GROMACS .gro file of C-alpha atoms in nm:
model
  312
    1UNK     CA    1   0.000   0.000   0.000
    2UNK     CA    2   0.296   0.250   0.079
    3UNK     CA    3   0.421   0.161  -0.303
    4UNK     CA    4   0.103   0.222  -0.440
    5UNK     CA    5   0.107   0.566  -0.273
    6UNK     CA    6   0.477   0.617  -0.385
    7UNK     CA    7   0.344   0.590  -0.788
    8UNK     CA    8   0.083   0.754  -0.717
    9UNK     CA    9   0.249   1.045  -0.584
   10UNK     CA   10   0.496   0.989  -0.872
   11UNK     CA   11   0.241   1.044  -1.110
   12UNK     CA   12   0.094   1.315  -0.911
   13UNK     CA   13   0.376   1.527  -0.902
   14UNK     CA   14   0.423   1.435  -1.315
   15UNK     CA   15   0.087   1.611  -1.393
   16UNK     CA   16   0.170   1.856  -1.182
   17UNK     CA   17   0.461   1.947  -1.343
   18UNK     CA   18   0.236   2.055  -1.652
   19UNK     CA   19   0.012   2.249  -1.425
   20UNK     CA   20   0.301   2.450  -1.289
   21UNK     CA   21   0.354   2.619  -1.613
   22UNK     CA   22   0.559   2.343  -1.758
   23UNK     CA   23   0.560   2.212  -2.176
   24UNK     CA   24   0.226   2.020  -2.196
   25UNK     CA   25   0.300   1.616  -2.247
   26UNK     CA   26   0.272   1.546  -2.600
   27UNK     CA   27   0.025   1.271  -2.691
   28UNK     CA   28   0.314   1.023  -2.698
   29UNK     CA   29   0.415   1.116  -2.343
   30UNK     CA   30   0.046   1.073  -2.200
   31UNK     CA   31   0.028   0.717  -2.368
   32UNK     CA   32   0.413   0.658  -2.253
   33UNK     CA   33   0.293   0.729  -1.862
   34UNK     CA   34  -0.061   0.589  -1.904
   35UNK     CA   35   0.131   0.253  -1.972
   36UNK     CA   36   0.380   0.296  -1.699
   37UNK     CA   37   0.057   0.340  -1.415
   38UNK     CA   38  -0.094   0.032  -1.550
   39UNK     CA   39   0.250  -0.122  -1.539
   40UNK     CA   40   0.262  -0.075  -1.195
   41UNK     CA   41  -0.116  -0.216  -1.091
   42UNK     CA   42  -0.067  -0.430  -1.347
   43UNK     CA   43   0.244  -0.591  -1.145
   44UNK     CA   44   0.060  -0.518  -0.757
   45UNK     CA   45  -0.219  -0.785  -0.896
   46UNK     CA   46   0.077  -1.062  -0.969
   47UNK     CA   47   0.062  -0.999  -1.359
   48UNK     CA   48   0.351  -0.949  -1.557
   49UNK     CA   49   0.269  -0.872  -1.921
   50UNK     CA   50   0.494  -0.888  -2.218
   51UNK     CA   51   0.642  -0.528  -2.324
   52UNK     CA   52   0.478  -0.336  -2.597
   53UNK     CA   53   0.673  -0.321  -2.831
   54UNK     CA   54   0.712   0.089  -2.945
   55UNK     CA   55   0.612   0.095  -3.287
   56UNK     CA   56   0.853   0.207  -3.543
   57UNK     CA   57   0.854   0.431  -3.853
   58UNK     CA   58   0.882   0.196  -4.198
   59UNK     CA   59   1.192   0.192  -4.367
   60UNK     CA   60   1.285   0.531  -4.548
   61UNK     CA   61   1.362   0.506  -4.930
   62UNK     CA   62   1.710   0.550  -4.886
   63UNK     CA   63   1.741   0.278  -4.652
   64UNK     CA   64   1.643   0.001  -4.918
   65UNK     CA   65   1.891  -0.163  -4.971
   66UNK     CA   66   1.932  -0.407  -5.317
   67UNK     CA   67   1.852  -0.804  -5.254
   68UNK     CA   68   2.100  -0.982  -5.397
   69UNK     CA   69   2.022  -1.320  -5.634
   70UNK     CA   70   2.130  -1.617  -5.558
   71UNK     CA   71   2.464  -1.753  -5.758
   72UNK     CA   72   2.384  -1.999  -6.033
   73UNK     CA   73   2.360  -2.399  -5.948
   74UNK     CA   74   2.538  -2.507  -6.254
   75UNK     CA   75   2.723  -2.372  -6.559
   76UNK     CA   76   2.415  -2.462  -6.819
   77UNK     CA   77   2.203  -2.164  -6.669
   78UNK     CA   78   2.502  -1.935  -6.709
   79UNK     CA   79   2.509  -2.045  -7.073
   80UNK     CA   80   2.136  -2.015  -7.113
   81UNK     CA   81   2.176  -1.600  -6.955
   82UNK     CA   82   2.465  -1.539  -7.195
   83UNK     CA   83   2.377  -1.386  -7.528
   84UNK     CA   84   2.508  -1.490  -7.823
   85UNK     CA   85   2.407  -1.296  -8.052
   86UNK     CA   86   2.707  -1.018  -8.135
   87UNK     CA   87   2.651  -0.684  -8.047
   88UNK     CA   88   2.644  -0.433  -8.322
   89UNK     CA   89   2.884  -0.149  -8.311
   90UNK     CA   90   2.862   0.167  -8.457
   91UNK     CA   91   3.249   0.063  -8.623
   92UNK     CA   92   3.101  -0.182  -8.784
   93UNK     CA   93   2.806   0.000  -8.913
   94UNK     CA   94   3.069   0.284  -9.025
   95UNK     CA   95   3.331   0.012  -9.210
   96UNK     CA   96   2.972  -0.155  -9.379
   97UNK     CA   97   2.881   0.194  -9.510
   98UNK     CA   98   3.223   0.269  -9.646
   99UNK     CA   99   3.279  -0.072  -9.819
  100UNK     CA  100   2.900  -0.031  -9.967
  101UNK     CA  101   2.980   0.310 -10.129
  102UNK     CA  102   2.805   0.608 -10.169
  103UNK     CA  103   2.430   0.567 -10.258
  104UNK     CA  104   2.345   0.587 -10.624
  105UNK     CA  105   2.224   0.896 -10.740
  106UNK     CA  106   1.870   0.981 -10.897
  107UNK     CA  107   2.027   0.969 -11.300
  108UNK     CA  108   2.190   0.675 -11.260
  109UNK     CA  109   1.902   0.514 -11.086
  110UNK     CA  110   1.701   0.613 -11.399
  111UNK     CA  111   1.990   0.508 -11.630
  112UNK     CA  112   1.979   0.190 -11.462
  113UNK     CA  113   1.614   0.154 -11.485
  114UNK     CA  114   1.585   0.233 -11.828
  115UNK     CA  115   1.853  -0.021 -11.973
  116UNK     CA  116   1.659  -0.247 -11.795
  117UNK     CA  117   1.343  -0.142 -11.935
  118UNK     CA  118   1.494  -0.131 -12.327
  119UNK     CA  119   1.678  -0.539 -12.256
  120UNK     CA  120   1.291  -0.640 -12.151
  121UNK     CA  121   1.195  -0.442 -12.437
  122UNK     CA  122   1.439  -0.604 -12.668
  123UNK     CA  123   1.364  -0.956 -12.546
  124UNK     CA  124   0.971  -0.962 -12.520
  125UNK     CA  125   1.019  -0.845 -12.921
  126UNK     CA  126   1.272  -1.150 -12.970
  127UNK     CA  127   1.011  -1.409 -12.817
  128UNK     CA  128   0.690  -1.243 -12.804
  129UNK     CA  129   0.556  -1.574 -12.613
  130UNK     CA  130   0.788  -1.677 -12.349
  131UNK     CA  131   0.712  -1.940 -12.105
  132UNK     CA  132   0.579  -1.845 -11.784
  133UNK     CA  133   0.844  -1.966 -11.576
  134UNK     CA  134   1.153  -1.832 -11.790
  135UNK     CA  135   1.338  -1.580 -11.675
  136UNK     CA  136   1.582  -1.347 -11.834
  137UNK     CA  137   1.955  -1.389 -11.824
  138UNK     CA  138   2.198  -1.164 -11.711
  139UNK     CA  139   2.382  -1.042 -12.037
  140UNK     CA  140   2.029  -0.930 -12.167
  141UNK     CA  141   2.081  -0.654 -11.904
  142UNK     CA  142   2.450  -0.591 -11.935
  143UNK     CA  143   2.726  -0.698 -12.217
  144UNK     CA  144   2.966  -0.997 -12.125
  145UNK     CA  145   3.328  -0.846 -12.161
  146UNK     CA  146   3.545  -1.123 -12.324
  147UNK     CA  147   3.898  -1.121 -12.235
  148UNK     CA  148   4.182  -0.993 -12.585
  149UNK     CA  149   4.436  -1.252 -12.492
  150UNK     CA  150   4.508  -1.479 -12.723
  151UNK     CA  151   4.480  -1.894 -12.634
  152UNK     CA  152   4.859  -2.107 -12.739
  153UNK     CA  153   4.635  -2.271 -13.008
  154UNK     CA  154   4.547  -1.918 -13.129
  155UNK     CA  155   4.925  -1.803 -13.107
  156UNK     CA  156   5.067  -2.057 -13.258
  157UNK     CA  157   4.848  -2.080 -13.595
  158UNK     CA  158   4.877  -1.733 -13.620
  159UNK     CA  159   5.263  -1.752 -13.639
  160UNK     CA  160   5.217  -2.085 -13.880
  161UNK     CA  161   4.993  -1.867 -14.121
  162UNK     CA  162   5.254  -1.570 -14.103
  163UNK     CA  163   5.547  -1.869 -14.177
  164UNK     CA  164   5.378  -2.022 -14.468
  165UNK     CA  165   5.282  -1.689 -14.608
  166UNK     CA  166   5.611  -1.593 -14.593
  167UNK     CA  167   5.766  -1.914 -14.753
  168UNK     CA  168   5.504  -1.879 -15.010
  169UNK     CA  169   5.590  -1.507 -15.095
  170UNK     CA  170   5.973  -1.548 -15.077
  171UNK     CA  171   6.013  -1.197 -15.013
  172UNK     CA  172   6.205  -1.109 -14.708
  173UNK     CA  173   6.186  -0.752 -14.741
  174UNK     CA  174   5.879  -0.785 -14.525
  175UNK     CA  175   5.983  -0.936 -14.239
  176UNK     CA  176   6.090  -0.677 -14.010
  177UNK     CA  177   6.480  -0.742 -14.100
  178UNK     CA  178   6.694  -0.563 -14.277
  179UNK     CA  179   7.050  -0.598 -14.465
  180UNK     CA  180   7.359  -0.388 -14.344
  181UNK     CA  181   7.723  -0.409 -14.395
  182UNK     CA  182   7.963  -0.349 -14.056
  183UNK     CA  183   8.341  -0.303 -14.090
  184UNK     CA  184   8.456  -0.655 -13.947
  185UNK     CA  185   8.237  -0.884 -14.070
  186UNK     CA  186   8.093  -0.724 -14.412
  187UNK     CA  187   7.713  -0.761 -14.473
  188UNK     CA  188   7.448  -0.891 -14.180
  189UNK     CA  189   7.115  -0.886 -14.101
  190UNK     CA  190   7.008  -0.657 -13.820
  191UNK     CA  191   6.647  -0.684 -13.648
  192UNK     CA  192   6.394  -0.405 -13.741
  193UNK     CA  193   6.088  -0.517 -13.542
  194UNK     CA  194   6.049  -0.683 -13.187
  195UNK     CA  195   6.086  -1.121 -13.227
  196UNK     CA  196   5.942  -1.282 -12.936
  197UNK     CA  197   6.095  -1.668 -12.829
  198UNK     CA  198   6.032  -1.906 -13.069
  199UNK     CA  199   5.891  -1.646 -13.350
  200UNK     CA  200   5.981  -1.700 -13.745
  201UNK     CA  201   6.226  -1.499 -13.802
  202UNK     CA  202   6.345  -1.578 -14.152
  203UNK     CA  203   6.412  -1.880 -14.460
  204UNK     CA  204   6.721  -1.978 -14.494
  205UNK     CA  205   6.622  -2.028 -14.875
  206UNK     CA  206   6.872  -2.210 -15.118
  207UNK     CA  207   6.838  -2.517 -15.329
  208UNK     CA  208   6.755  -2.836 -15.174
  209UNK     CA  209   7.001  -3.139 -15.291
  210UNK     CA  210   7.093  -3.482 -15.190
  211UNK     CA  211   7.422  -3.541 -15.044
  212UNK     CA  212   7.626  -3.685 -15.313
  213UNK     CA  213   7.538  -3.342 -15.556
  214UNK     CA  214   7.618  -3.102 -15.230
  215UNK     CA  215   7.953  -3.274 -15.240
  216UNK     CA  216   8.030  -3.191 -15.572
  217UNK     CA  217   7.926  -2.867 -15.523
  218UNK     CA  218   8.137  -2.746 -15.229
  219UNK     CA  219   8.444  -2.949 -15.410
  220UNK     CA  220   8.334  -2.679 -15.740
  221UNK     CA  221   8.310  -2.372 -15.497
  222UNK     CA  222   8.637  -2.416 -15.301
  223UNK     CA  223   8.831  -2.371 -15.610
  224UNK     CA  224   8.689  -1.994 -15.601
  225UNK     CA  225   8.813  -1.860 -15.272
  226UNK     CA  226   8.608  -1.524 -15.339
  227UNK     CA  227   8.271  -1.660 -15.401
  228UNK     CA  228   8.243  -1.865 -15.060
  229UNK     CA  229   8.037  -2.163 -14.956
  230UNK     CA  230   7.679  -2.121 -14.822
  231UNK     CA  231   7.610  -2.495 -14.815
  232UNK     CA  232   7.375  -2.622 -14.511
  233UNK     CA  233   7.365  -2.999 -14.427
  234UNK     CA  234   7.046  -3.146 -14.187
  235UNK     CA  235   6.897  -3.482 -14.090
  236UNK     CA  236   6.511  -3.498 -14.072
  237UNK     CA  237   6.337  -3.828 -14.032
  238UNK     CA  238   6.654  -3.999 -14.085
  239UNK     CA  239   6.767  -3.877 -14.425
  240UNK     CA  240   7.041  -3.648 -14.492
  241UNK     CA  241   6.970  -3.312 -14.666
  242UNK     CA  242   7.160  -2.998 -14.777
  243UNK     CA  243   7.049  -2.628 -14.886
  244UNK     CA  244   7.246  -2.474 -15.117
  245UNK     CA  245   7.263  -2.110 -15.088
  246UNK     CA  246   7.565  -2.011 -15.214
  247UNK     CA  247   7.427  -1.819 -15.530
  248UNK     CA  248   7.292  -1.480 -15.490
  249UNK     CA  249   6.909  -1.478 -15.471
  250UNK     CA  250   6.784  -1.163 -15.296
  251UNK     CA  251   6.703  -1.350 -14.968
  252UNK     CA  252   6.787  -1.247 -14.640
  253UNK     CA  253   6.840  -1.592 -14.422
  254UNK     CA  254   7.214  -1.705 -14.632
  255UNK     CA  255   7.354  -1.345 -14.470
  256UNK     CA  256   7.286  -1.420 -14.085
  257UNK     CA  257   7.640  -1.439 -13.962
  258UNK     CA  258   7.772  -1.684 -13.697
  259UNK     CA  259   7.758  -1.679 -13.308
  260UNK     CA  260   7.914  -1.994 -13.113
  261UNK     CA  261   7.887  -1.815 -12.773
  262UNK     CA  262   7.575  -1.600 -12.828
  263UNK     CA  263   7.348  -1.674 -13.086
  264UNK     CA  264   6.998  -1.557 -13.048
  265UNK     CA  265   6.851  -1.751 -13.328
  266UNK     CA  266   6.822  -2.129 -13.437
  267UNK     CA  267   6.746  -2.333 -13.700
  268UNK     CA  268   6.422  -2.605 -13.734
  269UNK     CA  269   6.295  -2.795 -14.005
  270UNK     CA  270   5.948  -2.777 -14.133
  271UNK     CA  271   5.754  -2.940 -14.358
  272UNK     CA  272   5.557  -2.781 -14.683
  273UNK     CA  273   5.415  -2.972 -14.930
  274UNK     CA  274   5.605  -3.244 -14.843
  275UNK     CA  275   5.934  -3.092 -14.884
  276UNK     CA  276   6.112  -3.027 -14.538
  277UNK     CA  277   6.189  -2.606 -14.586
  278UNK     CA  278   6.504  -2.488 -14.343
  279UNK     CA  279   6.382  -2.158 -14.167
  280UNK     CA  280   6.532  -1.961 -13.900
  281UNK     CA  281   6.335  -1.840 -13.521
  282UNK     CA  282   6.380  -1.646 -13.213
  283UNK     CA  283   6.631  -1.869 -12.952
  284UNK     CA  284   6.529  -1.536 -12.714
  285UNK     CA  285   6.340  -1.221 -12.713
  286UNK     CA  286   6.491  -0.989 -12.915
  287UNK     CA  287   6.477  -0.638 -12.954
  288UNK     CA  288   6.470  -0.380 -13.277
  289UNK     CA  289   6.826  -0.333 -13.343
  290UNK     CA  290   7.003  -0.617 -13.269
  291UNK     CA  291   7.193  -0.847 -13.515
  292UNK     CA  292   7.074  -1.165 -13.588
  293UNK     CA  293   7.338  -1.477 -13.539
  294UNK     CA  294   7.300  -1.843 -13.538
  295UNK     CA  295   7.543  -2.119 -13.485
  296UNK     CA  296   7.689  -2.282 -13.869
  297UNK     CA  297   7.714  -2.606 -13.609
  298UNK     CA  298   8.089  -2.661 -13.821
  299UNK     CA  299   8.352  -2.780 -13.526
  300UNK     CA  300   8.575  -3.023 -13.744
  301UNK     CA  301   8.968  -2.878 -13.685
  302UNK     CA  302   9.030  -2.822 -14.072
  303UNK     CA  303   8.763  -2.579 -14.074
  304UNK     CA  304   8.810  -2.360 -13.702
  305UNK     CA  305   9.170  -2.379 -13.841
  306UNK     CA  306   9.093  -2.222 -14.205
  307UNK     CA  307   8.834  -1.984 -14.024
  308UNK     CA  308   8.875  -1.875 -13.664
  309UNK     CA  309   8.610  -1.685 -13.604
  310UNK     CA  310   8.415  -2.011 -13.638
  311UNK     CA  311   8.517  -2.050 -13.258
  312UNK     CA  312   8.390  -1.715 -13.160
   0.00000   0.00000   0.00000
């Protein structure tokens, strides 16, 4: 009973404290010491209740704070998050653009548009019933550019046809050679035109004997030291031949001199109305200018002795 009294004067003198000119108790203090007096009967009557609990404000925005997600079980969901499609950059879109060009303009759309128009034109008049499934081919619209070079086959019959016409024609004026006459050696033939390897150049045009009458013959012509021998033997398919071109006939090929060391043409035997013809082609490229050699082929000692230059 004295501790009853005690609160109770407690609480006495608390409201009095508001009726001495004191703050007034907020709403929050009157509940605060409402509870506290029925605290204290509360425990006088042998019950103990559980605290109230003060009640609190709700979390302020700024507070909130970010739950985080639980780490993946297994690598297949990590695989199945992960995009694979590649991400489009604006370099890429930039080195697309460039590569594309710059947009056609408004003519040559309409240029475009009307050689289209004219091919369709051109073909409907060709086939003025045409299947309903056909469909037009690609050089209607534009013209196939064919290549200028010429194919081996191509090459070499035009060089045959150039040969024959010029074994036909015996005229070697044509031929892109010409005679001249140098100080050591007396007359030549120098290159006028370009010969590619393996071109015609020239005949080496003479009579054609057996070789029992070219015997005779260069026996006859080394009694006359001044008129020379311009005798040419050759095997072809086994037989011996020999072109005589000692006399004077106008043509260019008996006048090529010789070249052991550096000849840039050679001799081959073709065939022309089935008599084998001796001509003369390119052993290298050679250029306008230069004079034409071949090797004579004559190393037997009585001859490099009698001429010297044969060894050159």
């Amino acid at each position: 009973m004295a501790e009853n009294d005690k609160v109770t004067s407690q609480v006495a003198s608390r409201a009095t404290r508001s009726s001495q000119g004191k703050a007034p108790l907020s709403q929050k203090g009157s509940d605060i010491l409402e509870n506290e007096v029925n605290l204290v009967e509360d425990r006088k009557r042998g019950f103990d209740p559980a605290p109230t609990p003060t009640p609190q404000s709700p979390l302020t925005p700024h507070k909130i704070s970010r739950v985080e997600e639980s780490s993946l079980s297994n690598a297949l969901q990590k695989l199945k998050l992960l995009s694979l499609t590649p991400k489009k950059t604006t370099k890429d879109a930039k080195i697309k653009k460039r590569q594309a060009g710059p947009p056609p303009s408004t003519n040559q759309q309409q240029e475009s548009e009307t050689n289209i128009q004219e091919a369709q034109a051109v073909a409907e008049a060709s086939n003025p019933a045409p299947a309903a499934n056909s469909r037009l081919k690609f050089t209607q619209f534009f013209p196939t550019r064919r290549s200028d070079r010429k194919s081996k086959a191509d090459l070499l019959k035009e060089q045959t046809d150039i040969m024959e016409a010029a074994l036909t024609a015996q005229d070697d004026t044509k031929l892109g050679i010409e005679v001249v006459t140098m100080d050591d050696k007396g007359r030549g033939i120098m290159a006028v035109n370009d010969f590619f390897k393996g071109e015609f150049v020239v005949e080496y045009a003479g009579d054609l004997v057996d070789v029992k009458t070219a015997e005779d013959l260069e026996a006859k012509y080394s009694m006359d030291t001044s008129k020379g021998c311009y005798m040419y033997y050759f095997k072809y398919k086994g037989k011996q031949y020999c072109v005589d071109a000692t006399s004077e006939s106008g043509r260019f090929g008996r006048l090529l001199n010789h070249s052991r060391i550096n000849p840039n043409c050679r001799t081959k035997v073709v065939m022309m109305d089935d008599t084998p013809r001796l001509i003369l082609v390119a052993k290298q490229d050679i250029l306008a200018g230069t004079e034409l050699l071949f090797d004579y082929g004559d190393r037997s000692k009585e001859s490099i002795k009698a001429h010297p230059w044969l060894s050159l």
